[in-house]
PDB file of C-alpha atoms in Angstrom:
ATOM      1  CA  MET K   1      71.296 108.524  55.298  1.00 96.00           C
ATOM      2  CA  GLU K   2      67.620 107.205  56.267  1.00 97.00           C
ATOM      3  CA  ASP K   3      68.829 104.577  53.210  1.00 97.00           C
ATOM      4  CA  VAL K   4      72.434 103.749  54.576  1.00 97.00           C
ATOM      5  CA  LEU K   5      70.736 103.277  58.292  1.00 96.00           C
ATOM      6  CA  GLU K   6      68.074 100.874  56.632  1.00 96.00           C
ATOM      7  CA  ALA K   7      70.394  99.143  54.499  1.00 97.00           C
ATOM      8  CA  ALA K   8      73.190  98.735  57.483  1.00 97.00           C
ATOM      9  CA  VAL K   9      70.402  97.465  60.702  1.00 96.00           C
ATOM     10  CA  GLU K  10      68.782  95.256  57.373  1.00 96.00           C
ATOM     11  CA  GLY K  11      72.201  93.383  56.474  1.00 96.00           C
ATOM     12  CA  PHE K  12      73.191  92.660  60.227  1.00 95.00           C
ATOM     13  CA  GLY K  13      69.854  91.135  60.785  1.00 92.00           C
ATOM     14  CA  TRP K  14      68.949  94.198  63.812  1.00 84.00           C
ATOM     15  CA  GLU K  15      65.318  92.513  64.030  1.00 76.00           C
ATOM     16  CA  GLY K  16      66.713  90.470  67.965  1.00 63.00           C
ATOM     17  CA  ALA K  17      70.369  92.275  67.699  1.00 63.00           C
ATOM     18  CA  THR K  18      70.590  93.081  71.247  1.00 62.00           C
ATOM     19  CA  SER K  19      72.306  90.167  73.018  1.00 60.00           C
ATOM     20  CA  SER K  20      71.304  89.330  76.468  1.00 59.00           C
ATOM     21  CA  GLU K  21      74.765  86.895  76.373  1.00 72.00           C
ATOM     22  CA  SER K  22      76.706  88.934  79.326  1.00 80.00           C
ATOM     23  CA  GLY K  23      79.973  90.358  77.613  1.00 87.00           C
ATOM     24  CA  ARG K  24      78.135  91.348  73.999  1.00 93.00           C
ATOM     25  CA  GLY K  25      77.089  94.430  72.885  1.00 94.00           C
ATOM     26  CA  VAL K  26      75.576  95.545  69.298  1.00 95.00           C
ATOM     27  CA  GLY K  27      75.968 100.011  67.806  1.00 96.00           C
ATOM     28  CA  LEU K  28      75.259 101.865  65.344  1.00 97.00           C
ATOM     29  CA  ALA K  29      76.505 104.906  63.782  1.00 98.00           C
ATOM     30  CA  CYS K  30      76.325 106.926  60.552  1.00 98.00           C
ATOM     31  CA  GLY K  31      77.951 109.702  58.930  1.00 97.00           C
ATOM     32  CA  ARG K  32      78.675 111.696  55.866  1.00 95.00           C
ATOM     33  CA  GLU K  33      81.546 113.347  54.097  1.00 93.00           C
ATOM     34  CA  LYS K  34      82.364 114.500  50.680  1.00 90.00           C
ATOM     35  CA  GLY K  35      79.271 113.601  49.145  1.00 91.00           C
ATOM     36  CA  GLY K  36      78.897 110.026  50.131  1.00 95.00           C
ATOM     37  CA  PHE K  37      76.788 108.462  53.366  1.00 97.00           C
ATOM     38  CA  VAL K  38      77.756 105.777  55.497  1.00 98.00           C
ATOM     39  CA  ALA K  39      76.223 103.217  57.977  1.00 98.00           C
ATOM     40  CA  SER K  40      78.318 100.757  60.423  1.00 98.00           C
ATOM     41  CA  VAL K  41      76.747  98.004  62.676  1.00 97.00           C
ATOM     42  CA  ALA K  42      78.941  96.116  65.279  1.00 97.00           C
ATOM     43  CA  GLU K  43      78.724  93.319  67.447  1.00 96.00           C
ATOM     44  CA  VAL K  44      81.653  93.469  69.956  1.00 96.00           C
ATOM     45  CA  ALA K  45      82.824  90.696  72.661  1.00 94.00           C
ATOM     46  CA  VAL K  46      83.960  91.438  75.901  1.00 93.00           C
ATOM     47  CA  ASP K  47      86.486  89.047  77.842  1.00 90.00           C
ATOM     48  CA  PRO K  48      85.316  89.867  81.372  1.00 83.00           C
ATOM     49  CA  ALA K  49      88.819  88.548  82.546  1.00 85.00           C
ATOM     50  CA  SER K  50      90.960  90.293  80.398  1.00 86.00           C
ATOM     51  CA  GLY K  51      89.147  92.927  79.165  1.00 85.00           C
ATOM     52  CA  ASP K  52      89.853  92.199  75.604  1.00 88.00           C
ATOM     53  CA  VAL K  53      87.410  93.635  73.225  1.00 92.00           C
ATOM     54  CA  ALA K  54      87.046  91.637  69.613  1.00 93.00           C
ATOM     55  CA  VAL K  55      84.416  92.950  67.006  1.00 96.00           C
ATOM     56  CA  VAL K  56      82.699  89.864  66.244  1.00 96.00           C
ATOM     57  CA  ARG K  57      80.848  91.167  62.912  1.00 96.00           C
ATOM     58  CA  ALA K  58      80.146  94.050  61.255  1.00 97.00           C
ATOM     59  CA  VAL K  59      78.362  95.591  58.553  1.00 98.00           C
ATOM     60  CA  THR K  60      79.112  98.569  56.659  1.00 98.00           C
ATOM     61  CA  ALA K  61      76.224 100.500  53.916  1.00 98.00           C
ATOM     62  CA  PHE K  62      77.708 102.746  51.794  1.00 98.00           C
ATOM     63  CA  GLU K  63      75.917 105.157  49.358  1.00 98.00           C
ATOM     64  CA  CYS K  64      77.812 107.347  46.972  1.00 96.00           C
ATOM     65  CA  GLY K  65      76.347 108.178  43.720  1.00 96.00           C
ATOM     66  CA  ALA K  66      76.249 106.402  40.763  1.00 96.00           C
ATOM     67  CA  ILE K  67      78.946 103.154  41.356  1.00 96.00           C
ATOM     68  CA  VAL K  68      81.159 102.600  38.182  1.00 94.00           C
ATOM     69  CA  ASN K  69      83.134  99.902  39.279  1.00 95.00           C
ATOM     70  CA  PRO K  70      81.330  97.826  42.155  1.00 95.00           C
ATOM     71  CA  MET K  71      84.463  95.603  42.604  1.00 96.00           C
ATOM     72  CA  HIS K  72      86.682  98.262  43.783  1.00 95.00           C
ATOM     73  CA  LEU K  73      84.088 100.330  45.779  1.00 96.00           C
ATOM     74  CA  ARG K  74      83.836  97.134  47.975  1.00 96.00           C
ATOM     75  CA  ASN K  75      87.598  96.875  48.271  1.00 96.00           C
ATOM     76  CA  GLN K  76      88.049 100.626  49.439  1.00 96.00           C
ATOM     77  CA  VAL K  77      85.011 100.220  52.065  1.00 97.00           C
ATOM     78  CA  GLU K  78      86.370  97.016  52.898  1.00 96.00           C
ATOM     79  CA  GLY K  79      90.097  98.756  53.010  1.00 95.00           C
ATOM     80  CA  ALA K  80      88.470 101.767  54.888  1.00 96.00           C
ATOM     81  CA  VAL K  81      86.639  99.477  57.458  1.00 96.00           C
ATOM     82  CA  VAL K  82      89.758  97.387  58.601  1.00 95.00           C
ATOM     83  CA  GLN K  83      91.467 101.286  58.968  1.00 94.00           C
ATOM     84  CA  GLY K  84      88.735 102.443  61.048  1.00 95.00           C
ATOM     85  CA  MET K  85      88.827  99.498  63.512  1.00 94.00           C
ATOM     86  CA  GLY K  86      92.844  99.549  63.729  1.00 92.00           C
ATOM     87  CA  GLY K  87      92.366 103.660  64.899  1.00 92.00           C
ATOM     88  CA  ALA K  88      89.227 102.363  67.027  1.00 94.00           C
ATOM     89  CA  LEU K  89      91.337  99.596  69.130  1.00 92.00           C
ATOM     90  CA  PHE K  90      94.626  99.631  68.536  1.00 88.00           C
ATOM     91  CA  GLU K  91      97.004 102.163  66.929  1.00 83.00           C
ATOM     92  CA  ARG K  92      98.855 104.674  69.144  1.00 82.00           C
ATOM     93  CA  ILE K  93     102.331 105.862  69.298  1.00 81.00           C
ATOM     94  CA  ARG K  94     103.552 104.839  72.593  1.00 82.00           C
ATOM     95  CA  PHE K  95     105.929 107.270  74.849  1.00 85.00           C
ATOM     96  CA  GLU K  96     107.522 106.963  77.892  1.00 87.00           C
ATOM     97  CA  ASP K  97     110.573 109.546  79.717  1.00 92.00           C
ATOM     98  CA  GLY K  98     110.183 111.433  77.005  1.00 89.00           C
ATOM     99  CA  ARG K  99     111.014 108.844  73.740  1.00 89.00           C
ATOM    100  CA  ILE K 100     108.658 107.103  71.588  1.00 87.00           C
ATOM    101  CA  LEU K 101     108.541 103.555  71.990  1.00 82.00           C
ATOM    102  CA  SER K 102     106.655 102.328  68.809  1.00 78.00           C
ATOM    103  CA  ASN K 103     109.516 103.907  66.647  1.00 81.00           C
ATOM    104  CA  ARG K 104     109.106 101.043  64.185  1.00 77.00           C
ATOM    105  CA  PHE K 105     106.092  98.952  62.271  1.00 78.00           C
ATOM    106  CA  SER K 106     106.768  95.981  64.506  1.00 78.00           C
ATOM    107  CA  ARG K 107     105.812  98.367  67.436  1.00 76.00           C
ATOM    108  CA  TYR K 108     102.708  99.966  66.249  1.00 78.00           C
ATOM    109  CA  ARG K 109      99.852  97.663  66.266  1.00 82.00           C
ATOM    110  CA  VAL K 110      97.361  97.549  63.415  1.00 86.00           C
ATOM    111  CA  PRO K 111      94.458  95.348  62.814  1.00 87.00           C
ATOM    112  CA  ARG K 112      96.277  91.759  61.756  1.00 88.00           C
ATOM    113  CA  THR K 113      94.052  89.479  60.332  1.00 90.00           C
ATOM    114  CA  MET K 114      92.827  87.639  62.722  1.00 90.00           C
ATOM    115  CA  ASP K 115      91.291  90.636  64.426  1.00 89.00           C
ATOM    116  CA  LEU K 116      88.997  91.153  61.141  1.00 91.00           C
ATOM    117  CA  PRO K 117      85.136  90.473  61.914  1.00 93.00           C
ATOM    118  CA  LYS K 118      82.633  88.778  59.529  1.00 94.00           C
ATOM    119  CA  LEU K 119      82.602  91.977  57.433  1.00 96.00           C
ATOM    120  CA  LYS K 120      79.531  92.362  55.471  1.00 98.00           C
ATOM    121  CA  ILE K 121      79.398  95.382  53.015  1.00 98.00           C
ATOM    122  CA  VAL K 122      76.416  96.667  51.433  1.00 98.00           C
ATOM    123  CA  LEU K 123      76.641  99.236  48.224  1.00 98.00           C
ATOM    124  CA  LEU K 124      73.564 101.190  47.624  1.00 98.00           C
ATOM    125  CA  ASP K 125      74.130 102.044  44.371  1.00 97.00           C
ATOM    126  CA  ARG K 126      72.249 105.483  43.094  1.00 96.00           C
ATOM    127  CA  PRO K 127      72.339 106.243  38.880  1.00 96.00           C
ATOM    128  CA  ASP K 128      70.435 109.433  38.899  1.00 96.00           C
ATOM    129  CA  LEU K 129      73.401 110.703  40.413  1.00 95.00           C
ATOM    130  CA  PRO K 130      76.914 111.616  40.070  1.00 94.00           C
ATOM    131  CA  PRO K 131      79.730 109.191  41.379  1.00 93.00           C
ATOM    132  CA  SER K 132      81.127 111.291  44.603  1.00 90.00           C
ATOM    133  CA  GLY K 133      84.399 110.562  46.531  1.00 81.00           C
ATOM    134  CA  ALA K 134      84.541 106.933  48.088  1.00 87.00           C
ATOM    135  CA  GLY K 135      88.321 107.556  49.592  1.00 84.00           C
ATOM    136  CA  GLU K 136      87.712 109.039  53.358  1.00 88.00           C
ATOM    137  CA  THR K 137      83.679 108.511  53.857  1.00 94.00           C
ATOM    138  CA  PRO K 138      83.488 104.638  54.707  1.00 94.00           C
ATOM    139  CA  ILE K 139      85.947 105.210  57.337  1.00 95.00           C
ATOM    140  CA  VAL K 140      83.946 107.358  59.514  1.00 96.00           C
ATOM    141  CA  ALA K 141      81.613 105.608  60.924  1.00 98.00           C
ATOM    142  CA  ILE K 142      82.751 102.333  62.494  1.00 97.00           C
ATOM    143  CA  ALA K 143      84.771 103.370  65.264  1.00 97.00           C
ATOM    144  CA  PRO K 144      81.513 104.759  66.874  1.00 97.00           C
ATOM    145  CA  ALA K 145      79.578 101.732  65.743  1.00 98.00           C
ATOM    146  CA  ILE K 146      82.208  99.727  68.082  1.00 97.00           C
ATOM    147  CA  GLY K 147      82.335 101.970  70.839  1.00 96.00           C
ATOM    148  CA  ASN K 148      78.609 102.398  70.865  1.00 96.00           C
ATOM    149  CA  ALA K 149      78.923  98.198  71.225  1.00 95.00           C
ATOM    150  CA  ILE K 150      80.808  97.998  74.190  1.00 94.00           C
ATOM    151  CA  PHE K 151      78.854 100.282  75.759  1.00 94.00           C
ATOM    152  CA  ALA K 152      76.076  98.464  75.274  1.00 93.00           C
ATOM    153  CA  ALA K 153      78.371  95.599  76.366  1.00 93.00           C
ATOM    154  CA  THR K 154      79.627  96.948  79.886  1.00 91.00           C
ATOM    155  CA  GLY K 155      77.788  99.934  80.290  1.00 91.00           C
ATOM    156  CA  VAL K 156      81.216 101.314  80.115  1.00 90.00           C
ATOM    157  CA  ARG K 157      81.061 105.226  77.362  1.00 92.00           C
ATOM    158  CA  LEU K 158      84.883 105.552  76.150  1.00 90.00           C
ATOM    159  CA  ARG K 159      85.830 108.659  74.182  1.00 88.00           C
ATOM    160  CA  SER K 160      88.939 108.570  73.265  1.00 88.00           C
ATOM    161  CA  MET K 161      90.962 106.127  70.310  1.00 90.00           C
ATOM    162  CA  PRO K 162      92.426 104.196  70.794  1.00 91.00           C
ATOM    163  CA  MET K 163      89.496 102.842  72.996  1.00 90.00           C
ATOM    164  CA  VAL K 164      90.885  99.900  74.140  1.00 84.00           C
ATOM    165  CA  PRO K 165      94.959  99.219  73.254  1.00 73.00           C
ATOM    166  CA  ASP K 166      95.602  97.384  76.098  1.00 71.00           C
ATOM    167  CA  GLY K 167      91.785  95.807  76.867  1.00 67.00           C
ATOM    168  CA  LEU K 168      89.184  97.313  78.735  1.00 72.00           C
ATOM    169  CA  LYS K 169      90.090  98.427  82.330  1.00 64.00           C
ATOM    170  CA  ALA K 170      87.407  99.357  84.776  1.00 47.00           C
ATOM    171  CA  GLY K 171      86.115 102.585  84.093  1.00 44.00           C
ATOM    172  CA  GLY K 172      87.430 102.830  80.617  1.00 45.00           C
TER     173      GLY K 172
END
């Protein structure tokens, strides 16, 4: 875990990462699952007028033992980070009067190209260990990193997902 934490903060440039700029925040989170270790750092910008939250940049470091196919693994991690951003910020099933309003894909918000931050993936190859799964682990750190960044930017601690499907409202 220490290795992925160090790789994530180094890849992000953590030194001086705390922003004095109003409405900006940086957050860090880590986790492990199925033999893999992941750490993510996210920087967000919160628009004070609208409450919109944008992930400006993110770094995810991942270690899952020996890397067999680096390009495939990088793509897997990038996809997991984007999917994790969707759950953190947008994806929800909407109801009204007992009916599902998001009953088709056009009404279910997922991350779009314009939502994607500058994304950096750092892979830690451990040829001394057998490869472990890379399918689930990379998703676990991005949402809490975004939540911590929102807290750093606003002082508001959000505890359910999606955190800001309609923008950040006063008091969360």
